Tab-separated table of C-alpha atoms in Angstrom:
chain	number	residue	atom	x	y	z
A	1	MET	CA	76.457	65.017	-32.195
A	2	SER	CA	80.235	64.843	-31.766
A	3	LEU	CA	83.117	66.164	-33.833
A	4	ARG	CA	86.751	65.182	-33.451
A	5	LEU	CA	88.958	68.283	-34.017
A	6	ALA	CA	92.770	68.380	-34.022
A	7	THR	CA	95.649	70.746	-34.724
A	8	PHE	CA	99.259	69.846	-35.560
A	9	ASN	CA	102.365	71.734	-36.651
A	10	ILE	CA	103.710	68.998	-38.897
A	11	GLU	CA	106.951	70.965	-39.482
A	12	ASN	CA	108.330	71.539	-42.952
A	13	LEU	CA	106.089	69.353	-45.097
A	14	MET	CA	108.148	70.394	-48.101
A	15	SER	CA	108.172	69.317	-51.738
A	16	ARG	CA	111.447	71.081	-52.578
A	17	PHE	CA	115.065	71.136	-51.466
A	18	ASP	CA	116.775	73.984	-49.639
A	19	PHE	CA	120.326	74.519	-50.826
A	20	SER	CA	120.895	77.835	-49.031
A	21	GLY	CA	123.062	76.092	-46.436
A	22	PHE	CA	125.967	75.976	-48.876
A	23	ARG	CA	126.450	79.742	-48.516
A	24	ASN	CA	124.892	80.225	-45.074
A	25	GLN	CA	126.156	77.806	-42.425
A	26	LEU	CA	123.341	78.811	-40.097
A	27	LYS	CA	121.003	76.999	-42.518
A	28	GLN	CA	123.277	74.025	-43.086
A	29	ASP	CA	122.316	70.655	-41.662
A	30	ARG	CA	124.674	69.472	-38.934
A	31	VAL	CA	125.456	66.202	-40.736
A	32	LEU	CA	126.977	67.968	-43.732
A	33	ARG	CA	129.219	70.023	-41.463
A	34	LEU	CA	131.080	66.800	-40.636
A	35	PHE	CA	132.221	66.393	-44.247
A	36	GLU	CA	134.398	68.374	-46.589
A	37	VAL	CA	132.174	69.546	-49.426
A	38	LYS	CA	134.204	70.949	-52.300
A	39	SER	CA	131.566	72.472	-54.566
A	40	GLU	CA	127.993	73.674	-54.577
A	41	ALA	CA	127.025	70.912	-57.006
A	42	GLU	CA	128.383	68.296	-54.596
A	43	TYR	CA	126.573	69.990	-51.717
A	44	GLN	CA	123.293	69.852	-53.608
A	45	ARG	CA	123.647	66.120	-54.329
A	46	LEU	CA	124.451	65.378	-50.691
A	47	GLU	CA	121.598	67.541	-49.432
A	48	GLU	CA	119.130	65.835	-51.760
A	49	ALA	CA	120.225	62.385	-50.561
A	50	ARG	CA	120.135	63.415	-46.887
A	51	THR	CA	116.711	65.017	-47.174
A	52	ILE	CA	115.089	62.092	-48.990
A	53	ALA	CA	116.546	59.496	-46.598
A	54	HIS	CA	115.517	61.498	-43.546
A	55	THR	CA	112.035	62.441	-44.764
A	56	ASP	CA	110.491	58.967	-45.065
A	57	ASP	CA	110.986	58.110	-41.382
A	58	THR	CA	109.815	61.568	-40.357
A	59	ARG	CA	106.622	61.394	-42.389
A	60	GLN	CA	105.815	57.873	-41.218
A	61	MET	CA	105.902	59.223	-37.661
A	62	SER	CA	103.875	62.289	-38.618
A	63	ALA	CA	101.258	59.961	-40.101
A	64	LEU	CA	101.181	57.840	-36.941
A	65	ALA	CA	100.679	60.956	-34.816
A	66	ILE	CA	97.808	62.076	-37.051
A	67	ALA	CA	96.300	58.584	-36.955
A	68	ASP	CA	96.380	58.723	-33.147
A	69	CYS	CA	94.463	62.002	-33.295
A	70	ASP	CA	91.707	60.208	-35.239
A	71	ALA	CA	90.283	63.617	-36.165
A	72	ASP	CA	87.315	64.367	-38.383
A	73	ILE	CA	88.868	67.792	-39.055
A	74	LEU	CA	92.636	68.267	-38.918
A	75	CYS	CA	94.254	71.720	-38.919
A	76	LEU	CA	97.868	71.678	-40.100
A	77	GLN	CA	100.671	74.210	-39.990
A	78	GLU	CA	103.803	74.263	-42.192
A	79	ALA	CA	102.474	72.609	-45.347
A	80	ASP	CA	104.404	73.637	-48.464
A	81	ASN	CA	101.590	73.542	-51.011
A	82	MET	CA	98.592	71.497	-52.109
A	83	ALA	CA	100.744	69.077	-54.119
A	84	SER	CA	102.868	68.150	-51.089
A	85	LEU	CA	99.741	67.903	-48.928
A	86	GLN	CA	98.058	65.552	-51.401
A	87	ALA	CA	101.174	63.405	-51.727
A	88	PHE	CA	101.490	63.079	-47.955
A	89	GLU	CA	97.789	62.376	-47.451
A	90	TYR	CA	97.633	59.660	-50.090
A	91	ASN	CA	100.991	57.933	-49.594
A	92	TYR	CA	101.237	58.125	-45.805
A	93	LEU	CA	97.881	58.788	-44.159
A	94	PHE	CA	95.774	56.729	-46.550
A	95	ARG	CA	98.093	53.966	-47.805
A	96	MET	CA	100.122	53.527	-44.623
A	97	VAL	CA	97.514	53.794	-41.873
A	98	GLY	CA	94.221	53.750	-43.816
A	99	ASN	CA	93.258	57.125	-42.385
A	100	GLY	CA	92.870	59.490	-45.327
A	101	TYR	CA	90.996	62.750	-45.884
A	102	ARG	CA	89.037	63.563	-49.037
A	103	GLN	CA	88.514	67.292	-48.388
A	104	LYS	CA	91.652	69.470	-48.403
A	105	TYR	CA	91.975	73.244	-48.158
A	106	LEU	CA	95.136	75.341	-48.486
A	107	ILE	CA	95.615	78.915	-49.667
A	108	GLU	CA	99.107	80.309	-50.202
A	109	GLY	CA	99.919	82.798	-47.450
A	110	ASN	CA	102.703	85.220	-46.541
A	111	ASP	CA	105.501	83.041	-45.175
A	112	SER	CA	108.864	83.731	-46.832
A	113	ARG	CA	109.658	79.992	-46.862
A	114	GLY	CA	106.307	79.170	-48.438
A	115	ILE	CA	104.881	77.178	-45.520
A	116	ASP	CA	101.123	77.519	-45.138
A	117	VAL	CA	98.225	76.551	-42.913
A	118	ALA	CA	95.889	73.859	-44.228
A	119	VAL	CA	92.788	71.912	-43.257
A	120	LEU	CA	91.966	68.262	-43.963
A	121	MET	CA	88.404	67.054	-43.435
A	122	ARG	CA	86.506	63.833	-43.728
A	123	GLU	CA	83.218	63.750	-45.595
A	124	GLU	CA	81.438	62.552	-42.448
A	125	THR	CA	82.063	62.509	-38.714
A	126	ARG	CA	82.655	59.188	-37.007
A	127	ASP	CA	78.968	59.021	-36.107
A	128	GLY	CA	77.894	59.590	-39.721
A	129	GLN	CA	77.064	63.307	-39.764
A	130	PRO	CA	78.011	65.115	-42.996
A	131	ILE	CA	80.849	67.650	-42.845
A	132	GLU	CA	80.198	70.473	-45.292
A	133	CYS	CA	82.529	73.360	-46.090
A	134	LEU	CA	80.457	76.297	-47.283
A	135	GLU	CA	83.226	78.881	-47.671
A	136	VAL	CA	86.987	79.237	-47.191
A	137	LYS	CA	88.448	82.702	-46.797
A	138	SER	CA	92.069	83.853	-46.508
A	139	HIS	CA	92.943	86.946	-44.470
A	140	ALA	CA	96.583	87.017	-45.560
A	141	GLY	CA	96.114	90.376	-47.280
A	142	LEU	CA	95.171	92.347	-44.145
A	143	THR	CA	97.636	95.114	-43.242
A	144	TYR	CA	98.278	96.997	-40.000
A	145	ALA	CA	96.805	100.080	-41.652
A	146	ASP	CA	93.627	98.202	-42.585
A	147	LEU	CA	92.837	97.579	-38.918
A	148	ASP	CA	94.532	100.717	-37.544
A	149	ILE	CA	96.691	98.703	-35.150
A	150	PHE	CA	100.147	99.980	-36.108
A	151	ASP	CA	101.983	101.445	-33.098
A	152	ASP	CA	105.461	102.221	-31.779
A	153	THR	CA	106.067	98.634	-30.659
A	154	LEU	CA	105.897	97.514	-34.291
A	155	ALA	CA	107.813	100.399	-35.842
A	156	SER	CA	111.341	98.998	-35.412
A	157	SER	CA	110.850	96.237	-37.997
A	158	ASN	CA	107.480	96.855	-39.647
A	159	ARG	CA	105.651	99.460	-41.702
A	160	PRO	CA	101.965	100.428	-41.583
A	161	ASN	CA	101.201	98.783	-44.937
A	162	ASP	CA	102.916	95.502	-44.050
A	163	ARG	CA	100.704	92.454	-43.803
A	164	ILE	CA	99.690	91.482	-40.290
A	165	PHE	CA	99.774	87.709	-40.558
A	166	LYS	CA	103.196	86.246	-41.170
A	167	ARG	CA	101.383	83.182	-42.559
A	168	ASP	CA	97.591	83.540	-42.642
A	169	CYS	CA	94.335	83.330	-40.759
A	170	LEU	CA	92.230	80.851	-42.704
A	171	GLU	CA	88.482	81.120	-42.007
A	172	LEU	CA	86.225	78.155	-42.769
A	173	ASP	CA	82.450	78.332	-42.586
A	174	LEU	CA	81.291	74.765	-41.855
A	175	ARG	CA	78.129	72.780	-41.292
A	176	ILE	CA	78.409	69.646	-39.163
A	177	GLY	CA	75.242	67.605	-39.515
A	178	GLY	CA	73.534	70.845	-40.503
A	179	ARG	CA	74.830	72.732	-37.440
A	180	PRO	CA	77.067	75.814	-37.937
A	181	LEU	CA	80.697	75.893	-36.856
A	182	THR	CA	83.273	78.494	-37.878
A	183	LEU	CA	86.935	77.531	-37.772
A	184	TYR	CA	89.932	79.874	-37.742
A	185	VAL	CA	93.334	78.316	-38.469
A	186	VAL	CA	96.483	80.293	-37.679
A	187	HIS	CA	100.238	80.051	-37.325
A	188	PHE	CA	101.598	83.104	-35.508
A	189	LYS	CA	105.033	84.697	-35.848
A	190	SER	CA	107.851	82.498	-34.528
A	191	MET	CA	109.974	83.736	-31.631
A	192	GLY	CA	113.298	83.880	-33.470
A	193	PRO	CA	116.698	84.876	-32.068
A	194	ALA	CA	117.451	87.583	-29.493
A	195	ARG	CA	117.506	91.135	-30.834
A	196	ASP	CA	117.985	94.689	-29.514
A	197	GLY	CA	118.744	93.448	-26.019
A	198	LEU	CA	115.562	91.370	-25.848
A	199	ASP	CA	115.186	87.618	-25.950
A	200	GLY	CA	113.532	86.091	-29.016
A	201	ARG	CA	110.104	85.901	-27.425
A	202	GLN	CA	110.018	89.521	-26.260
A	203	ALA	CA	111.565	90.869	-29.474
A	204	THR	CA	108.810	89.353	-31.609
A	205	MET	CA	105.939	89.805	-29.132
A	206	PRO	CA	104.460	92.932	-30.823
A	207	VAL	CA	103.916	91.025	-34.072
A	208	ARG	CA	102.046	88.212	-32.321
A	209	VAL	CA	100.006	90.733	-30.327
A	210	ALA	CA	98.953	92.333	-33.615
A	211	GLU	CA	98.101	88.924	-35.092
A	212	ALA	CA	95.945	88.102	-32.058
A	213	LYS	CA	94.195	91.478	-32.345
A	214	ALA	CA	93.550	90.782	-36.019
A	215	VAL	CA	92.036	87.351	-35.311
A	216	ARG	CA	89.763	88.897	-32.714
A	217	HIS	CA	88.798	91.689	-35.125
A	218	ILE	CA	87.938	89.143	-37.835
A	219	ILE	CA	85.671	87.192	-35.477
A	220	GLU	CA	84.006	90.299	-34.044
A	221	SER	CA	83.424	91.626	-37.567
A	222	ARG	CA	81.793	88.315	-38.477
A	223	PHE	CA	79.470	88.015	-35.469
A	224	GLY	CA	79.365	91.554	-34.048
A	225	ARG	CA	81.381	93.005	-31.185
A	226	GLY	CA	79.822	91.955	-27.902
A	227	HIS	CA	77.848	89.192	-29.642
A	228	THR	CA	80.472	86.467	-29.995
A	229	ALA	CA	80.019	84.611	-26.692
A	230	ASP	CA	77.036	82.571	-27.869
A	231	LYS	CA	78.474	81.719	-31.301
A	232	MET	CA	80.010	78.387	-32.238
A	233	PHE	CA	83.613	78.900	-33.301
A	234	ALA	CA	87.111	77.620	-32.574
A	235	ILE	CA	90.612	78.975	-33.223
A	236	CYS	CA	93.227	76.324	-33.950
A	237	GLY	CA	96.941	76.453	-34.590
A	238	ASP	CA	100.473	77.140	-33.479
A	239	MET	CA	100.395	80.461	-31.614
A	240	ASN	CA	104.158	80.510	-30.941
A	241	ASP	CA	103.464	81.930	-27.483
A	242	TYR	CA	102.340	80.781	-24.067
A	243	GLN	CA	100.857	82.126	-20.842
A	244	GLU	CA	102.664	79.631	-18.636
A	245	LYS	CA	105.609	77.277	-18.870
A	246	VAL	CA	107.311	74.556	-16.855
A	247	ASP	CA	110.987	75.273	-16.191
A	248	ILE	CA	113.204	72.180	-16.081
A	249	LEU	CA	115.999	72.286	-13.507
A	250	GLY	CA	118.666	69.681	-12.714
A	251	ASP	CA	120.361	67.114	-14.939
A	252	ARG	CA	120.258	63.465	-16.002
A	253	ARG	CA	122.638	62.324	-13.270
A	254	ASN	CA	120.971	64.023	-10.307
A	255	GLY	CA	117.409	64.119	-11.584
A	256	TYR	CA	115.100	66.877	-12.776
A	257	GLU	CA	112.818	69.338	-11.058
A	258	PHE	CA	109.772	70.745	-12.869
A	259	VAL	CA	108.703	74.250	-11.821
A	260	PRO	CA	105.534	75.796	-13.324
A	261	ARG	CA	105.604	79.562	-13.891
A	262	GLU	CA	103.009	82.026	-15.165
A	263	GLU	CA	104.106	84.654	-17.681
A	264	GLU	CA	103.551	88.320	-16.877
A	265	GLU	CA	102.827	89.069	-20.525
A	266	SER	CA	101.697	87.020	-23.515
A	267	ALA	CA	100.288	87.818	-26.927
A	268	LEU	CA	97.522	85.389	-26.030
A	269	ASP	CA	96.226	87.785	-23.368
A	270	VAL	CA	94.459	89.592	-26.229
A	271	LEU	CA	92.227	86.543	-26.649
A	272	THR	CA	91.661	85.598	-22.997
A	273	SER	CA	91.658	88.834	-20.973
A	274	ASP	CA	87.852	89.207	-20.968
A	275	GLY	CA	86.863	85.611	-21.683
A	276	PHE	CA	86.645	86.107	-25.443
A	277	VAL	CA	87.768	82.471	-25.879
A	278	GLU	CA	88.680	79.683	-23.492
A	279	ASN	CA	91.671	77.360	-23.442
A	280	PRO	CA	90.307	73.917	-22.516
A	281	MET	CA	93.874	72.703	-21.960
A	282	LEU	CA	93.607	74.341	-18.513
A	283	ARG	CA	91.411	71.378	-17.567
A	284	ARG	CA	94.560	69.244	-17.525
A	285	PRO	CA	97.068	69.254	-14.613
A	286	VAL	CA	99.522	72.149	-14.751
A	287	LEU	CA	102.519	69.901	-15.512
A	288	ASP	CA	100.637	68.109	-18.286
A	289	ARG	CA	99.567	70.914	-20.626
A	290	TRP	CA	102.715	71.209	-22.719
A	291	THR	CA	102.952	70.552	-26.444
A	292	LEU	CA	106.627	71.441	-26.989
A	293	PHE	CA	109.966	70.914	-25.255
A	294	HIS	CA	112.271	73.917	-25.686
A	295	SER	CA	115.996	73.761	-25.037
A	296	ARG	CA	118.940	76.046	-25.738
A	297	GLY	CA	121.263	74.114	-23.456
A	298	PRO	CA	121.029	73.185	-19.746
A	299	GLN	CA	120.497	76.805	-18.683
A	300	GLU	CA	117.348	77.268	-20.777
A	301	ARG	CA	114.949	74.338	-20.814
A	302	HIS	CA	111.211	74.363	-20.442
A	303	LEU	CA	107.941	72.762	-21.502
A	304	CYS	CA	105.155	74.976	-22.838
A	305	GLN	CA	101.914	74.961	-24.794
A	306	LEU	CA	102.318	76.476	-28.258
A	307	ASP	CA	99.505	74.505	-29.946
A	308	TYR	CA	95.902	75.410	-29.175
A	309	ILE	CA	92.262	74.637	-29.750
A	310	TRP	CA	90.570	77.782	-28.421
A	311	LEU	CA	86.828	77.492	-27.900
A	312	SER	CA	84.176	80.188	-27.958
A	313	PRO	CA	82.401	80.507	-24.589
A	314	ALA	CA	79.301	78.783	-25.991
A	315	LEU	CA	81.330	75.883	-27.371
A	316	ALA	CA	83.315	75.621	-24.130
A	317	ARG	CA	80.142	75.511	-22.025
A	318	ARG	CA	78.657	72.813	-24.229
A	319	ASN	CA	81.811	70.742	-23.680
A	320	GLU	CA	82.571	71.370	-20.013
A	321	GLY	CA	83.377	67.720	-19.390
A	322	GLN	CA	85.712	67.290	-22.361
A	323	VAL	CA	89.492	67.444	-21.956
A	324	PRO	CA	91.914	67.875	-24.890
A	325	GLU	CA	94.261	65.030	-25.682
A	326	ILE	CA	97.962	65.543	-26.432
A	327	ILE	CA	99.660	63.039	-28.745
A	328	ARG	CA	103.298	62.684	-27.608
A	329	GLY	CA	104.373	59.387	-29.197
A	330	GLY	CA	106.291	61.234	-31.918
A	331	GLN	CA	108.464	63.240	-29.534
A	332	PRO	CA	112.231	62.618	-29.805
A	333	PHE	CA	113.915	60.932	-26.864
A	334	ARG	CA	115.730	64.148	-25.891
A	335	THR	CA	112.392	65.557	-24.702
A	336	ILE	CA	112.349	65.556	-20.909
A	337	PHE	CA	109.008	64.262	-19.612
A	338	PRO	CA	107.717	64.987	-16.087
A	339	PRO	CA	107.319	61.869	-13.907
A	340	GLY	CA	104.483	59.598	-14.978
A	341	GLN	CA	104.079	61.152	-18.450
A	342	GLU	CA	106.480	58.985	-20.473
A	343	VAL	CA	104.847	57.369	-23.494
A	344	GLU	CA	105.830	54.640	-25.911
A	345	ARG	CA	107.545	56.280	-28.885
A	346	TYR	CA	106.842	55.354	-32.472
A	347	PRO	CA	109.255	52.846	-34.084
A	348	ARG	CA	112.619	54.297	-35.182
A	349	THR	CA	112.203	57.515	-33.194
A	350	GLY	CA	115.643	58.977	-32.529
A	351	TRP	CA	117.279	60.996	-29.775
A	352	ASP	CA	116.718	64.197	-31.735
A	353	ARG	CA	115.503	62.838	-35.089
A	354	PRO	CA	113.709	61.261	-36.784
A	355	LYS	CA	110.554	62.435	-35.027
A	356	ALA	CA	106.976	63.252	-35.917
A	357	SER	CA	107.572	66.928	-35.071
A	358	ASP	CA	108.854	69.009	-32.183
A	359	HIS	CA	105.183	69.891	-31.680
A	360	CYS	CA	102.630	67.508	-30.221
A	361	PRO	CA	99.243	67.298	-31.941
A	362	VAL	CA	96.264	68.370	-29.835
A	363	ALA	CA	92.908	66.654	-30.361
A	364	MET	CA	89.501	67.141	-28.756
A	365	THR	CA	86.088	65.523	-29.098
A	366	LEU	CA	83.431	68.249	-29.177
A	367	ASP	CA	79.664	68.244	-28.949
A	368	VAL	CA	78.597	70.684	-31.646
C-alpha cells in the first residue's frame, strides 16, 4: 500500500498587500526603487498593481511544481491563511491542472508575518486507499520553560516564557487504508542577517536547535522515549538548516566548480545523532541532494538541502529502495545547476522571477 508524500515551501502565499516598504527601503521591492514615488497613497497603488501582476505567473508555476509532485498528502510552508489556501487550491491546482485537494488543514501559528504551515490531502491514495485524518494538533503554544530547554545560547534574544516554534509544529494523526501514520509539519526559524559577529546561520542556530529538541520531545512524549524506532511517523518541512552543502566556485565565463562540504554543527544533529530519524535524501548522489540555491554575490554561493521528509527508522526500513524526488522545474534561471542536472523550466520562468519558489518541492512514494 503506497502513499505519495511531499513538502514544499511555496513562499508567501499571501492574501494581503505589504505596504511597509514605503517607510522601510529594506522591505521595498526593487522595481519600485527605479521610480520616483511622491506619496504613500501612490506607493500603495503601485505596490498593489505590481503584486497582482507578479502573483499570477508565480502561482501558475507553484501549481505546476505541486502537480509534478503528484502527492496524496502535501505539506506546505508559508501559507497566509485558510482563505488564501482555498483560493489557490481551487483556482490554480484544481482549475488549472486538475489536481485539487479536498482536505485542508491550517492552524494560525506564531509567525510575525502571519505565514503558517498547512497540509492538503486527497480523500484517497492513488491506489484507492482512504486517507483519514483523526486529529490535528498545534504545538505553537509551547514555551522554552514548558520543556525546560532555555539556556545561555538563547538568552541574548529570547526569554524563558517565549514560544519555541517561530511558526508551529503541526501534528496530524492519520490512517492510510486503516494503517497508522503520524505526520509532523514544521517550518524552523530562518537564518536572517549577520549579528553579534556571527553569520546569519550561526546567530540563529540556538533557536533552531531548540525547535528540533521540541519536535523530538513531542514525538517521544507521544510514543515513549526509547520506543519511537518502530513507530510509523515522518517529519516534513523547511528546516532552514543543513548538515552539508555544495560550495560553488568560479564564474560564468570560466566555468564552475562544485565542492561538497560537511558542516561541523547543525540544528539537525538533534534529530540524527542517534538515528532518531533518517534523511532518505542521502540515498541520492552528494551533488544532487540540494533543494535551494543560496547566493549573496560571487563570494558566497552554495546549494543545500533545506526541505526534508524525515522518516522514522521503521518507515525508512520499510522503504529502503525508495529515493526522494526533487522537483526543480520552477527554479529561476539564476540557479546554478551542477553538470547533468539542468531541467526544463516551466513556461515564463524568469532569471530571478517569476518562479515557483526558491525552494524545490520534495516528494517520495512510501510503503506504509
